[in-house]
Short mmCIF file of C-alpha atoms in Angstrom, two decimals:
data_model
loop_
_atom_site.label_atom_id
_atom_site.label_comp_id
_atom_site.label_asym_id
_atom_site.label_seq_id
_atom_site.Cartn_x
_atom_site.Cartn_y
_atom_site.Cartn_z
CA MET A 614 73.38 142.46 94.93
CA SER A 615 70.07 142.12 93.12
CA ALA A 616 71.18 138.78 91.68
CA ASP A 617 71.57 137.37 95.20
CA HIS A 618 67.94 138.03 95.93
CA THR A 619 66.68 136.30 92.83
CA ASP A 620 68.99 133.22 93.01
CA PRO A 621 67.51 130.23 94.81
CA PRO A 622 69.42 129.23 97.99
CA PRO A 623 72.27 126.78 97.21
CA LYS A 624 71.13 123.20 97.35
CA VAL A 625 73.03 120.92 99.73
CA VAL A 626 73.26 117.24 98.82
CA LYS A 627 74.82 114.18 100.39
CA ARG A 628 77.77 113.31 98.17
CA HIS A 629 80.18 110.83 99.74
CA ARG A 630 79.28 107.77 101.77
CA LEU A 631 80.88 107.24 105.15
CA SER A 632 82.91 104.34 103.74
CA THR A 633 84.35 106.52 100.99
CA ARG A 634 85.11 109.36 103.39
CA ALA A 635 86.77 107.11 105.97
CA TRP A 636 88.82 105.37 103.32
CA HIS A 637 89.85 108.64 101.76
CA TRP A 638 91.35 110.04 104.95
CA LEU A 639 92.92 106.74 105.97
CA ASN A 640 94.57 106.74 102.56
CA VAL A 641 95.86 110.29 103.01
CA VAL A 642 97.77 109.01 106.03
CA ALA A 643 98.79 105.68 104.49
CA VAL A 644 99.82 106.98 101.07
CA PHE A 645 101.88 109.89 102.38
CA THR A 646 103.60 107.56 104.85
CA LEU A 647 104.24 105.10 102.04
CA LEU A 648 105.48 107.65 99.51
CA MET A 649 107.86 109.41 101.91
CA SER A 650 109.23 106.27 103.55
CA GLY A 651 109.51 104.79 100.05
CA LEU A 652 111.90 107.61 99.12
CA THR A 653 113.99 106.71 102.19
CA ILE A 654 114.18 103.14 100.95
CA PHE A 655 115.06 104.32 97.45
CA ASN A 656 117.89 106.39 98.95
CA ALA A 657 119.52 103.17 100.18
CA HIS A 658 120.21 102.21 96.57
CA PRO A 659 119.26 105.08 94.24
CA ARG A 660 119.35 103.06 91.05
CA LEU A 661 116.66 101.19 89.13
CA TYR A 662 117.20 98.25 86.80
CA TRP A 663 115.20 95.97 84.50
CA GLY A 664 115.33 92.20 84.84
CA GLN A 665 116.01 89.68 87.58
CA TYR A 666 119.12 91.25 89.12
CA GLY A 667 120.87 94.57 89.35
CA ALA A 668 123.54 95.87 91.70
CA ASN A 669 126.33 98.43 91.61
CA PRO A 670 128.37 97.05 88.70
CA ASP A 671 125.25 96.60 86.53
CA ALA A 672 123.78 99.28 84.27
CA PRO A 673 120.76 101.06 85.80
CA TRP A 674 118.10 102.70 83.65
CA LEU A 675 117.64 105.36 86.32
CA HIS A 676 120.26 106.68 88.69
CA ILE A 677 120.19 109.64 91.07
CA GLY A 678 123.64 110.40 92.39
CA ALA A 679 126.49 112.80 92.89
CA THR A 680 129.60 113.30 90.80
CA ARG A 681 133.05 113.41 92.36
CA GLY A 682 132.90 117.16 91.88
CA GLY A 683 129.87 117.24 94.20
CA GLU A 684 127.15 117.89 91.64
CA GLY A 685 123.81 116.13 91.88
CA PHE A 686 122.46 114.38 88.81
CA LEU A 687 119.45 112.43 87.60
CA ARG A 688 120.28 110.02 84.80
CA VAL A 689 117.48 108.29 82.89
CA GLY A 690 118.66 106.12 80.04
CA GLY A 691 121.12 108.24 78.14
CA ILE A 692 119.83 111.57 79.44
CA GLU A 693 121.53 113.29 82.36
CA ILE A 694 120.12 116.33 84.14
CA GLU A 695 122.01 118.34 86.74
CA THR A 696 119.95 118.45 89.92
CA THR A 697 122.29 119.97 92.54
CA GLY A 698 120.30 121.37 95.47
CA VAL A 699 117.27 119.15 94.86
CA LEU A 700 118.34 115.60 93.99
CA GLY A 701 121.65 113.87 94.62
CA VAL A 702 123.26 116.78 96.49
CA TRP A 703 121.41 119.15 98.80
CA GLU A 704 121.89 121.18 101.94
CA LYS A 705 120.61 120.78 105.45
CA ASP A 706 121.55 123.00 108.38
CA GLY A 707 124.30 124.56 106.28
CA GLN A 708 125.85 121.19 105.51
CA THR A 709 126.00 119.64 102.07
CA ARG A 710 124.64 116.09 101.93
CA SER A 711 124.78 113.65 99.08
CA ARG A 712 121.70 111.46 99.06
CA ALA A 713 119.21 110.97 96.23
CA PHE A 714 116.05 112.47 97.71
CA PRO A 715 116.31 115.41 100.11
CA HIS A 716 115.42 115.20 103.82
CA TRP A 717 112.15 117.11 103.47
CA ALA A 718 110.75 114.47 101.11
CA THR A 719 111.74 111.41 103.14
CA LEU A 720 110.44 109.71 106.25
CA PRO A 721 112.28 109.76 108.57
CA ALA A 722 114.02 112.99 107.62
CA ASN A 723 117.31 111.71 108.99
CA TYR A 724 118.25 108.75 106.82
CA SER A 725 117.51 105.39 108.41
CA LEU A 726 116.70 102.51 106.12
CA ALA A 727 115.46 100.43 109.05
CA ALA A 728 113.03 103.15 110.19
CA GLY A 729 111.98 103.85 106.59
CA ARG A 730 111.11 100.20 106.13
CA LYS A 731 109.27 100.10 109.44
CA TYR A 732 107.04 103.03 108.45
CA HIS A 733 106.64 101.68 104.93
CA PHE A 734 105.19 98.41 106.24
CA LEU A 735 102.94 100.30 108.66
CA GLY A 736 101.63 102.32 105.74
CA ALA A 737 101.32 99.17 103.64
CA TRP A 738 99.21 97.42 106.28
CA LEU A 739 96.93 100.48 106.57
CA LEU A 740 96.56 100.57 102.79
CA ILE A 741 95.89 96.85 102.46
CA VAL A 742 93.46 96.47 105.36
CA GLY A 743 91.60 99.68 104.43
CA GLY A 744 91.70 98.84 100.74
CA VAL A 745 90.30 95.33 101.12
CA LEU A 746 87.47 96.49 103.41
CA TYR A 747 86.67 99.41 101.10
CA LEU A 748 86.71 97.24 98.00
CA ILE A 749 84.36 94.64 99.52
CA TRP A 750 82.06 97.35 100.81
CA SER A 751 82.06 99.30 97.54
CA LEU A 752 81.22 96.22 95.55
CA LEU A 753 78.43 95.34 97.99
CA ASN A 754 76.88 98.81 98.08
CA ARG A 755 77.37 99.08 94.32
CA HIS A 756 79.52 102.24 94.63
CA VAL A 757 81.78 100.91 91.91
CA TRP A 758 78.92 100.32 89.45
CA ARG A 759 76.77 103.26 90.38
CA ASP A 760 79.37 106.01 90.71
CA LEU A 761 82.69 104.88 89.27
CA LEU A 762 82.07 102.86 86.10
CA PRO A 763 81.41 105.19 83.16
CA LYS A 764 77.81 105.10 81.90
CA ARG A 765 76.97 104.17 78.35
CA GLY A 766 77.77 107.16 76.16
CA GLU A 767 80.28 108.68 78.54
CA LEU A 768 83.10 106.84 76.79
CA SER A 769 82.10 108.02 73.32
CA PRO A 770 84.86 110.09 71.75
CA PRO A 771 82.74 113.28 71.45
CA HIS A 772 81.75 113.06 75.13
CA LEU A 773 85.33 112.39 76.22
CA TRP A 774 86.63 115.23 74.06
CA GLN A 775 84.03 117.59 75.49
CA ASP A 776 85.11 116.62 79.00
CA VAL A 777 88.77 117.21 78.11
CA LYS A 778 87.93 120.65 76.69
CA ASP A 779 85.85 121.54 79.76
CA HIS A 780 88.72 120.55 82.06
CA ALA A 781 91.22 122.52 79.98
CA ARG A 782 89.02 125.59 80.34
CA LEU A 783 88.51 124.90 84.06
CA ARG A 784 84.81 124.79 83.26
CA LEU A 785 83.61 122.32 85.86
CA PRO A 786 80.11 120.89 86.12
CA ARG A 787 77.59 122.88 88.11
CA GLY A 788 74.16 122.14 89.52
CA GLU A 789 73.11 118.50 89.84
CA ALA A 790 75.95 117.36 87.55
CA ALA A 791 78.51 118.51 90.15
CA ALA A 792 77.24 115.89 92.59
CA ARG A 793 78.35 113.11 90.25
CA TYR A 794 81.79 112.23 88.94
CA ASN A 795 82.51 113.33 85.38
CA VAL A 796 84.03 110.81 82.99
CA LEU A 797 87.68 111.92 83.30
CA GLN A 798 87.31 111.83 87.05
CA LYS A 799 85.83 108.33 86.89
CA LEU A 800 88.65 107.14 84.65
CA ALA A 801 91.26 108.67 86.95
CA TYR A 802 89.75 107.03 90.05
CA LEU A 803 89.40 103.68 88.27
CA LEU A 804 93.02 103.91 87.12
CA VAL A 805 94.17 104.53 90.71
CA LEU A 806 91.86 101.93 92.29
CA PHE A 807 92.26 99.11 89.83
CA VAL A 808 95.64 99.70 88.19
CA LEU A 809 98.03 101.82 90.25
CA LEU A 810 97.20 100.61 93.76
CA PRO A 811 97.10 96.91 92.79
CA ALA A 812 100.37 97.40 90.89
CA MET A 813 101.92 98.97 94.01
CA VAL A 814 100.76 96.12 96.22
CA LEU A 815 101.75 93.36 93.82
CA THR A 816 105.19 94.75 93.02
CA GLY A 817 105.69 95.41 96.74
CA LEU A 818 104.89 91.81 97.58
CA GLY A 819 106.98 90.73 94.60
CA MET A 820 110.05 92.22 96.23
CA SER A 821 109.64 90.05 99.31
CA PRO A 822 111.88 86.99 99.08
CA THR A 823 109.43 84.94 101.19
CA MET A 824 106.45 85.92 99.05
CA ASN A 825 108.13 85.23 95.76
CA ALA A 826 109.20 81.76 96.83
CA SER A 827 105.48 80.90 96.98
CA TRP A 828 104.03 83.46 94.58
CA GLY A 829 106.62 83.29 91.81
CA TRP A 830 104.01 84.43 89.27
CA ILE A 831 104.31 87.99 90.55
CA LEU A 832 107.89 88.24 89.36
CA ASP A 833 106.96 86.54 86.09
CA LEU A 834 104.21 89.11 85.63
CA PHE A 835 106.61 92.02 86.00
CA GLY A 836 109.67 90.38 84.44
CA GLY A 837 111.91 89.95 87.45
CA ARG A 838 112.68 91.29 90.88
CA GLN A 839 114.43 94.45 89.71
CA SER A 840 111.71 95.10 87.12
CA ALA A 841 109.14 94.82 89.94
CA ARG A 842 111.17 97.38 91.90
CA SER A 843 111.21 99.70 88.88
CA VAL A 844 107.45 99.30 88.29
CA HIS A 845 106.86 99.95 92.02
CA PHE A 846 108.70 103.26 91.68
CA ILE A 847 106.96 104.23 88.40
CA ALA A 848 103.48 103.39 89.78
CA GLY A 849 104.36 105.42 92.89
CA LEU A 850 105.20 108.32 90.60
CA GLY A 851 101.81 107.81 88.94
CA ILE A 852 100.15 108.14 92.35
CA VAL A 853 102.10 111.33 93.05
CA LEU A 854 100.87 112.75 89.71
CA PHE A 855 97.31 111.74 90.56
CA ILE A 856 97.56 113.50 93.96
CA VAL A 857 98.92 116.68 92.36
CA VAL A 858 96.11 116.82 89.76
CA HIS A 859 93.56 115.82 92.42
CA LEU A 860 94.63 118.70 94.69
CA ILE A 861 94.61 121.20 91.80
CA MET A 862 91.08 120.10 90.89
CA VAL A 863 89.93 120.45 94.51
CA VAL A 864 91.26 124.02 94.59
CA ILE A 865 89.58 124.90 91.27
CA ALA A 866 86.28 123.32 92.27
CA GLY A 867 86.17 125.20 95.58
CA PRO A 868 88.39 123.76 98.33
CA VAL A 869 86.09 124.50 101.28
CA ASN A 870 83.03 122.87 99.73
CA GLU A 871 85.07 119.94 98.44
CA VAL A 872 86.93 119.22 101.68
CA ARG A 873 83.71 119.60 103.68
CA SER A 874 81.98 117.10 101.45
CA MET A 875 84.81 114.67 102.06
CA ILE A 876 84.58 115.16 105.85
CA THR A 877 80.81 115.45 106.49
CA GLY A 878 79.50 114.18 103.18
CA ARG A 879 77.49 117.38 102.67
CA PHE A 880 78.15 119.11 99.36
CA ARG A 881 76.74 122.47 98.30
CA LEU A 882 75.79 122.29 94.63
CA PRO A 883 77.36 125.14 92.68
CA ALA A 884 74.62 127.24 91.07
CA GLU A 885 73.80 126.47 87.43
CA ARG A 886 75.54 128.67 84.92
CA LYS A 887 73.53 131.66 83.75
CA ALA A 888 72.63 131.89 80.10
CA PRO A 889 75.49 133.23 77.95
CA ALA A 890 73.75 136.56 77.45
CA GLU A 891 73.50 137.15 81.18
CA GLU A 892 77.08 136.05 81.77
CA ALA A 893 78.34 138.55 79.23
CA ALA A 894 76.36 141.40 80.76
CA MET B 1336 88.40 132.76 83.99
CA THR B 1337 91.01 135.23 85.33
CA MET B 1338 89.34 135.00 88.70
CA ASP B 1339 89.62 131.21 88.57
CA ARG B 1340 93.30 131.35 87.78
CA ARG B 1341 94.06 133.79 90.58
CA LYS B 1342 92.10 131.70 93.01
CA LEU B 1343 93.89 128.63 91.71
CA LEU B 1344 97.35 130.14 92.27
CA ALA B 1345 96.53 131.43 95.73
CA GLY B 1346 94.96 128.13 96.64
CA LEU B 1347 97.88 126.15 95.29
CA ARG B 1348 100.35 128.22 97.26
CA GLY B 1349 98.32 127.72 100.42
CA GLY B 1350 98.07 124.01 99.71
CA VAL B 1351 101.79 123.59 99.11
CA VAL B 1352 102.70 125.47 102.30
CA LEU B 1353 100.18 123.52 104.34
CA GLY B 1354 101.23 120.21 102.75
CA ALA B 1355 104.92 120.88 103.33
CA GLY B 1356 104.21 121.85 106.94
CA ILE B 1357 102.36 118.63 107.59
CA ALA B 1358 104.93 116.59 105.76
CA LEU B 1359 107.91 118.11 107.53
CA GLY B 1360 106.64 118.35 111.05
CA GLY B 1361 103.56 116.27 111.48
CA CYS B 1362 104.18 112.86 110.01
CA GLN B 1363 107.45 112.21 111.69
CA LYS B 1364 106.37 113.54 115.08
CA ILE B 1365 103.28 111.34 115.07
CA LEU B 1366 105.15 108.27 113.88
CA GLU B 1367 107.87 108.66 116.47
CA THR B 1368 105.51 108.92 119.41
CA GLY B 1369 105.45 105.87 121.66
CA PRO B 1370 102.31 103.96 120.68
CA VAL B 1371 102.62 104.41 116.92
CA ASP B 1372 106.29 103.49 116.94
CA GLU B 1373 105.55 100.49 119.14
CA VAL B 1374 102.91 99.24 116.73
CA ALA B 1375 105.22 99.83 113.78
CA SER B 1376 108.04 97.98 115.47
CA SER B 1377 105.95 94.96 116.43
CA LEU B 1378 104.50 94.70 112.91
CA ASP B 1379 107.61 92.72 112.04
CA LEU B 1380 106.36 89.42 113.50
CA PHE B 1381 102.78 90.17 112.47
CA THR B 1382 104.04 90.44 108.88
CA ARG B 1383 105.87 87.12 109.30
CA ASP B 1384 102.72 85.40 110.53
CA ALA B 1385 100.66 86.91 107.72
CA GLN B 1386 103.22 85.82 105.16
CA ARG B 1387 103.28 82.30 106.56
CA LEU B 1388 99.51 82.20 106.36
CA VAL B 1389 99.54 82.76 102.59
CA THR B 1390 102.78 80.98 101.67
CA ARG B 1391 103.96 77.38 102.02
CA PRO B 1392 106.65 76.74 104.65
CA THR B 1393 108.49 74.47 102.23
CA ALA B 1394 108.14 76.63 99.11
CA LEU B 1395 111.47 76.92 97.34
CA ALA B 1396 113.03 80.21 96.37
CA ARG B 1397 113.42 80.46 92.60
CA GLU B 1398 116.49 78.82 91.15
CA TYR B 1399 118.03 80.16 87.97
CA ALA B 1400 119.93 78.84 84.98
CA PRO B 1401 123.75 79.23 84.90
CA HIS B 1402 123.57 81.93 82.19
CA GLU B 1403 121.27 84.03 84.40
CA ARG B 1404 123.98 84.61 87.03
CA SER B 1405 125.19 88.16 87.67
CA PRO B 1406 128.48 88.74 85.87
CA ASP B 1407 129.78 90.51 88.98
CA PHE B 1408 128.29 89.54 92.35
CA ARG B 1409 128.48 92.58 94.60
CA ALA B 1410 130.07 92.01 98.01
CA ASN B 1411 128.60 94.03 100.85
CA GLY B 1412 129.17 94.48 104.57
CA SER B 1413 132.35 92.79 105.80
CA ARG B 1414 134.65 91.94 102.91
CA THR B 1415 137.54 90.80 105.01
CA VAL B 1416 138.26 89.67 108.57
CA ASP B 1417 141.06 91.58 110.17
CA THR B 1418 142.19 89.16 112.88
CA PRO B 1419 145.54 87.28 112.95
CA GLU B 1420 143.62 84.06 113.56
CA TYR B 1421 141.51 84.45 110.42
CA ARG B 1422 144.49 85.57 108.31
CA GLN B 1423 146.30 82.37 109.35
CA HIS B 1424 143.32 80.16 108.51
CA LEU B 1425 142.99 81.87 105.14
CA ALA B 1426 146.70 81.43 104.39
CA ARG B 1427 146.49 77.73 105.23
CA GLY B 1428 143.37 77.18 103.16
CA PHE B 1429 141.28 76.66 106.32
CA ALA B 1430 142.99 73.27 106.78
CA ASP B 1431 142.59 73.29 110.59
CA TRP B 1432 139.60 75.60 110.78
CA ARG B 1433 136.56 74.08 112.51
CA LEU B 1434 132.85 74.72 112.73
CA THR B 1435 131.31 74.15 116.13
CA ILE B 1436 127.72 73.10 116.68
CA GLY B 1437 126.36 73.49 120.17
CA GLY B 1438 123.74 74.99 122.43
CA LEU B 1439 120.54 73.00 122.92
CA VAL B 1440 121.72 69.90 121.11
CA ALA B 1441 122.18 66.33 122.31
CA LYS B 1442 125.49 65.90 120.46
CA PRO B 1443 127.64 69.01 120.33
CA MET B 1444 130.25 68.68 117.61
CA SER B 1445 133.09 70.31 115.81
CA LEU B 1446 133.66 69.69 112.12
CA SER B 1447 136.57 70.47 109.83
CA LEU B 1448 135.89 72.03 106.45
CA ALA B 1449 136.93 68.76 104.78
CA ALA B 1450 134.48 66.81 106.94
CA LEU B 1451 131.69 69.25 106.02
CA GLN B 1452 132.52 68.85 102.36
CA ARG B 1453 132.27 65.07 102.60
CA LEU B 1454 128.61 65.33 103.69
CA PRO B 1455 125.82 65.41 101.12
CA ALA B 1456 125.78 68.86 99.54
CA ARG B 1457 123.28 70.97 97.64
CA THR B 1458 123.99 73.33 94.74
CA GLN B 1459 121.55 76.13 93.93
CA ILE B 1460 121.57 79.22 91.72
CA THR B 1461 119.58 81.78 93.62
CA ARG B 1462 118.95 85.49 93.84
CA HIS B 1463 120.40 87.45 96.72
CA ASP B 1464 118.16 90.40 97.65
CA CYS B 1465 119.85 93.08 99.72
CA VAL B 1466 117.73 95.08 102.14
CA GLU B 1467 118.98 98.17 100.27
CA GLY B 1468 117.16 97.08 97.14
CA TRP B 1469 119.77 95.56 94.81
CA SER B 1470 119.89 91.90 93.75
CA ALA B 1471 122.54 89.57 92.44
CA ILE B 1472 122.30 85.97 91.22
CA GLY B 1473 124.96 83.43 92.11
CA GLU B 1474 125.56 79.71 92.41
CA TRP B 1475 126.09 78.31 95.88
CA THR B 1476 127.19 74.83 96.98
CA GLY B 1477 127.07 73.84 100.60
CA THR B 1478 125.88 71.56 103.37
CA PRO B 1479 122.17 71.68 104.20
CA LEU B 1480 121.80 73.18 107.66
CA GLY B 1481 118.99 70.76 108.47
CA LEU B 1482 121.34 67.87 107.98
CA LEU B 1483 123.82 69.26 110.53
CA LEU B 1484 121.03 69.99 112.98
CA ASP B 1485 119.78 66.43 112.64
CA MET B 1486 123.29 65.11 113.24
CA ALA B 1487 123.62 67.23 116.38
CA GLN B 1488 120.04 66.34 117.44
CA ILE B 1489 118.55 69.62 118.59
CA ARG B 1490 116.62 69.39 121.84
CA GLY B 1491 112.98 70.22 122.51
CA GLY B 1492 113.43 73.71 123.90
CA ALA B 1493 115.32 75.03 120.89
CA ARG B 1494 113.40 77.58 118.88
CA TYR B 1495 116.10 79.47 116.98
CA ILE B 1496 119.43 78.79 115.36
CA LEU B 1497 122.16 81.28 116.12
CA PHE B 1498 125.19 81.90 113.89
CA ARG B 1499 128.45 83.16 115.36
CA CYS B 1500 130.80 84.80 112.89
CA ALA B 1501 134.49 85.65 112.68
CA ASP B 1502 133.98 89.22 111.42
CA SER B 1503 133.42 92.27 113.57
CA PHE B 1504 132.20 95.79 112.90
CA GLY B 1505 134.14 97.87 115.37
CA ASP B 1506 134.18 95.77 118.52
CA THR B 1507 130.94 93.95 117.87
CA PRO B 1508 131.10 90.44 116.41
CA TYR B 1509 128.62 89.72 113.65
CA TYR B 1510 125.90 87.23 114.48
CA GLU B 1511 122.48 86.31 113.17
CA SER B 1512 119.55 84.09 114.09
CA ILE B 1513 116.74 82.39 112.21
CA ASP B 1514 113.83 80.26 113.33
CA LEU B 1515 113.52 76.52 112.81
CA ILE B 1516 111.21 76.74 109.79
CA GLU B 1517 113.91 78.66 107.91
CA ALA B 1518 116.71 76.56 109.43
CA PHE B 1519 115.25 73.27 108.17
CA HIS B 1520 114.21 74.68 104.77
CA PRO B 1521 115.89 72.57 102.06
CA GLN B 1522 117.57 75.60 100.47
CA THR B 1523 119.09 76.78 103.76
CA ILE B 1524 122.70 75.73 103.40
CA LEU B 1525 126.12 76.56 104.77
CA ALA B 1526 127.85 77.38 101.51
CA TRP B 1527 131.53 76.70 100.92
CA ARG B 1528 131.54 77.12 97.12
CA MET B 1529 130.36 80.02 94.99
CA ASN B 1530 130.09 79.97 91.20
CA GLY B 1531 132.15 76.79 91.08
CA GLU B 1532 135.09 78.18 93.13
CA PRO B 1533 135.93 77.90 96.83
CA LEU B 1534 133.97 80.64 98.59
CA PRO B 1535 135.97 83.90 98.16
CA GLU B 1536 137.05 85.87 101.20
CA ARG B 1537 134.84 88.85 100.37
CA HIS B 1538 131.79 86.57 100.29
CA GLY B 1539 132.52 84.96 103.69
CA ALA B 1540 135.17 82.23 103.31
CA PRO B 1541 135.21 79.50 104.31
CA LEU B 1542 131.52 79.22 105.20
CA ARG B 1543 128.47 81.44 104.88
CA LEU B 1544 124.79 80.97 105.51
CA ARG B 1545 122.41 80.99 102.57
CA VAL B 1546 118.85 81.42 103.79
CA GLU B 1547 117.24 82.06 100.46
CA ARG B 1548 113.83 83.38 101.53
CA GLN B 1549 115.34 86.16 103.63
CA LEU B 1550 117.10 89.43 102.83
CA GLY B 1551 120.86 89.67 102.58
CA TYR B 1552 121.74 90.68 106.13
CA LYS B 1553 120.53 87.30 107.41
CA HIS B 1554 123.08 85.48 105.23
CA ALA B 1555 125.87 85.56 107.81
CA LYS B 1556 129.41 85.29 106.41
CA TYR B 1557 132.50 83.78 108.07
CA VAL B 1558 130.34 81.44 110.13
CA THR B 1559 132.38 79.72 112.88
CA GLY B 1560 129.67 78.44 115.22
CA ILE B 1561 126.06 77.31 115.23
CA GLU B 1562 123.98 77.20 118.39
CA ALA B 1563 120.46 75.99 118.96
CA ILE B 1564 118.86 78.45 121.40
CA ALA B 1565 115.52 79.00 123.08
CA ASP B 1566 115.56 82.79 122.87
CA TYR B 1567 117.76 85.44 121.31
CA ARG B 1568 116.87 88.21 123.72
CA GLN B 1569 119.79 87.45 126.05
CA ILE B 1570 122.34 87.52 123.26
CA ALA B 1571 124.34 90.67 122.43
CA GLY B 1572 121.89 93.57 121.94
CA GLY B 1573 118.93 91.24 122.26
CA LYS B 1574 117.37 91.87 118.82
CA GLY B 1575 118.54 88.63 117.25
CA GLY B 1576 121.27 89.86 114.92
CA PHE B 1577 124.03 92.35 114.30
CA TRP B 1578 122.10 94.77 112.08
CA GLU B 1579 118.97 94.27 114.16
CA ASP B 1580 120.94 95.45 117.23
CA ARG B 1581 122.93 98.18 115.56
CA ALA B 1582 120.48 99.83 113.19
CA GLY B 1583 117.04 98.53 114.13
CA TYR B 1584 116.59 96.28 111.10
CA GLN B 1585 113.62 93.96 111.34
CA TRP B 1586 114.41 90.50 112.71
CA TRP B 1587 111.97 89.04 110.17
CA ALA B 1588 113.78 89.65 106.91
CA GLY B 1589 111.31 87.85 104.63
CA ILE B 1590 110.06 91.16 103.22
#
């Protein structure tokens, strides 16, 4: 109780610009639509190949399917994992279905490749239009340089290692430092913004027969149409991993404060840590 | 530290439940409501226009070397035509089979397979991309569609080329349509040879469309008739093709 009286009132700062906030929530809609409808599209041919071609008689490097005995499996290279109930074979309304990804992960829930594609392209347009506007705006207002590019020293091994250790101990920045991105956060956002999302868009376009008649370099870049499809899936998985870690970090850092700062821009700085002696007491 | 972990677990559980709820109920409901679905459905032609803005109308689909062909070219959709008429044509090597060209043309015509094969032909090794996601590479030889359309002299009002086919799914005959940019594209051919052999039955003998910058369902097999038309909305289900009518596939199959 007494501590409350002596602590200064929490300081509220402006953390996210309107452009960042708007783009963030647009992306929540676009990326979830894309990921879930993407799984519907994957279900149409649940195999991935490397190279220019790949169809049923060819050897896939990844295959989600069902055995004749009705067991679901995930096969990656030479490794096979039984996945009955989750992948390959699962139940809905008391009925056993054999499709790669289960209904709760796909959009629409009832398999329709045509509808899946329709929603995928809707999501893609939202992502592209929003992404291009955001990118132009963030370069103009120097968001990329000011907030996202690591500062000199931040990339030094000791600093990076310290940040890794802090994250592992869930010891997040407090006070003024909490208003800025830490270096792992910066690297994660840069990876998503400038590697994963562009890879998704490029490999997506690369799968279009009209686009790759004119933009053949995309397929050369990724090593063929089926390689582009594989990279599209892998980069999508990378985005799923980012979202999982992102959500965990939001929860650790204080979900109410974090979500509010992403809606209104107002962020309450967490109080500075007390000296070790006080903390122990 | 312990506090953090407990908070983390409780928060995660809440997040997962909330996320699953939104994912299961929300997304689909919102997407399937009128306006959103309407926008999503009409994106088809918007995507076509956007693609045409950044691509060249005459750009050629990639052609491959003979050794890059798929060892086994998957056959999909109809693999046979179960009508006495077709069985007879097949048995007689399509000797008195004919292709009709009509609709909005100045010179309607009917051509035998032999007559088609005497016209200048094009051979191309291209990649077939199925809407499902798989690809196969094969060699196709056939008559350029543009050549036939020039012979028949399509009239001013024609905006699409319609393909009538011998195969049916259930009671519905297969058909497809493409626009004139795709129809006159140099790689758009009516193929009668595949990988150096007469076109096999499972790949659409005696004649199939190759429209190389579009997905597989546009490449109509067992083509028996070509029509130049002004609009496809009066034909069959009105969506411009068999899979478009039956399953809601996009008419623009360039992506």
